Coordinates of C-alpha atoms in Angstrom, one line a residue:
X223 CA -98.5 18.4 21.7
X224 CA -96.2 15.9 23.4
X225 CA -92.5 15.4 22.7
X226 CA -93.4 12.0 21.1
X227 CA -95.9 13.6 18.8
X228 CA -93.5 16.4 17.9
X229 CA -90.7 13.9 17.3
X230 CA -92.9 11.8 15.0
X231 CA -93.8 15.0 13.0
X232 CA -90.1 15.9 12.7
X233 CA -89.1 12.4 11.6
X234 CA -91.9 12.1 9.0
X235 CA -92.3 15.6 7.6
X236 CA -89.0 17.5 7.8
X237 CA -86.3 17.5 5.1
X238 CA -83.7 14.7 5.1
X239 CA -80.9 17.2 5.7
X240 CA -82.6 18.4 8.9
X241 CA -83.2 14.8 10.0
X242 CA -79.5 14.1 9.3
X243 CA -78.6 16.3 12.3
X244 CA -80.4 13.6 14.4
X245 CA -82.5 16.1 16.4
X246 CA -84.3 14.8 19.4
X247 CA -87.2 16.8 21.0
X248 CA -87.1 16.4 24.8
X249 CA -89.6 19.0 25.8
X250 CA -92.4 20.9 24.1
X251 CA -95.1 23.1 25.6
X252 CA -96.9 26.4 25.0
X253 CA -93.9 28.0 26.8
X254 CA -90.9 26.5 25.1
X255 CA -89.2 23.6 23.2
X256 CA -86.0 21.9 24.0
X257 CA -84.2 19.9 21.3
X258 CA -80.7 18.4 21.1
X259 CA -78.4 17.2 18.4
X260 CA -75.3 15.0 18.9
X261 CA -72.0 16.5 17.9
X262 CA -70.8 14.1 15.1
X263 CA -68.0 14.3 12.6
X264 CA -70.6 15.1 9.9
X265 CA -71.3 18.6 11.3
X266 CA -67.7 19.5 12.3
X267 CA -65.7 22.1 10.4
X268 CA -62.0 22.8 10.4
X269 CA -60.7 23.1 13.9
X270 CA -63.1 20.5 15.2
X271 CA -66.0 22.9 15.9
X272 CA -69.6 22.6 14.9
X273 CA -70.4 24.4 11.6
X274 CA -72.5 27.5 11.7
X275 CA -74.8 26.1 9.1
X276 CA -75.7 23.2 11.4
X277 CA -76.2 25.5 14.3
X278 CA -78.5 27.8 12.3
X279 CA -80.5 24.9 11.0
X280 CA -80.9 23.6 14.6
X281 CA -82.0 27.0 15.8
X282 CA -84.5 27.5 13.0
X283 CA -86.0 24.0 13.5
X284 CA -86.3 24.5 17.3
X285 CA -88.1 27.8 16.8
X286 CA -90.5 26.2 14.3
X287 CA -91.3 23.7 17.0
X288 CA -91.7 26.5 19.5
X289 CA -94.3 27.9 17.2
X290 CA -96.1 24.5 17.0
X291 CA -95.9 24.2 20.8
X292 CA -97.2 27.7 21.3
X293 CA -100.1 27.1 18.9
X294 CA -100.6 23.5 20.3
X295 CA -100.8 22.4 16.6
X296 CA -98.4 21.9 13.7
X297 CA -99.7 24.9 11.8
X298 CA -97.6 25.7 8.7
X299 CA -95.1 28.5 9.3
X300 CA -92.4 29.9 7.0
X301 CA -89.2 31.5 8.1
X302 CA -89.2 35.2 7.1
X303 CA -86.1 36.3 8.9
X304 CA -83.4 34.3 10.8
X305 CA -80.6 36.1 12.7
X306 CA -77.9 34.1 14.4
X307 CA -75.1 35.5 16.6
X308 CA -72.3 33.0 17.2
X309 CA -70.9 33.6 20.7
X310 CA -68.1 31.0 20.9
X311 CA -66.9 27.9 19.1
X312 CA -69.4 25.0 19.6
X313 CA -68.0 21.7 20.7
X314 CA -68.7 18.9 23.1
X315 CA -71.0 15.9 23.0
X316 CA -74.2 17.6 22.0
X317 CA -75.9 21.0 21.3
X318 CA -79.1 21.8 23.2
X319 CA -81.6 24.3 21.7
X320 CA -84.0 26.1 24.0
X321 CA -86.6 28.1 22.0
X322 CA -89.6 30.1 22.8
X323 CA -92.2 32.3 21.1
X324 CA -91.9 35.9 22.2
X325 CA -95.0 37.2 20.4
X326 CA -97.6 35.6 18.2
X327 CA -100.0 37.6 16.0
X328 CA -102.5 36.7 13.3
X329 CA -99.9 36.9 10.5
X330 CA -96.5 36.7 12.2
X331 CA -94.8 34.8 15.0
X332 CA -91.6 36.0 16.6
X333 CA -89.3 33.6 18.4
X334 CA -85.8 33.3 20.0
X335 CA -83.5 30.4 20.7
X336 CA -80.4 29.8 22.8
X337 CA -77.9 27.1 21.7
X338 CA -75.9 25.5 24.5
X339 CA -72.9 23.2 24.3
X340 CA -73.1 20.1 26.4
X341 CA -71.7 19.0 28.8
X342 CA -70.1 22.5 29.4
X343 CA -73.5 24.2 29.6
X344 CA -72.1 27.3 27.8
X345 CA -74.2 29.2 25.3
X346 CA -72.6 29.1 21.9
X347 CA -75.2 31.0 19.8
X348 CA -78.3 33.1 20.1
X349 CA -80.9 33.3 17.3
X350 CA -84.1 35.2 16.6
X351 CA -86.6 34.6 13.8
X352 CA -89.8 35.8 12.4
X353 CA -92.3 33.3 10.9
X354 CA -95.3 33.9 8.6
X355 CA -98.4 32.0 9.5

């Protein structure tokens, strides 16, 4: 799967509220996926920081694409668990998600994601998820 193929899938098949985050897939392979969203006024909360809901949605979406990359196909997966730890307030120009599959079995896939504020390069959140195949 290429970044262009993955981006087309995201643009055509994902929910409008996910697409409203304006995610851009810059890298996808069997090892990892890298996705970014711009920091816009639409996702800011009081204090000018990115809302936790937007960060959790980005992490979940990035990990879904990490599953697709790992499987080299857009196989349907459903989120069973999603755990997000917020490390510091997220701000900046964009948020980069780096996600990878940590284990894939016949019925379940386990993944993790680091969310990084740009241009500072500081991690703002860590997430793990379990997906049913």
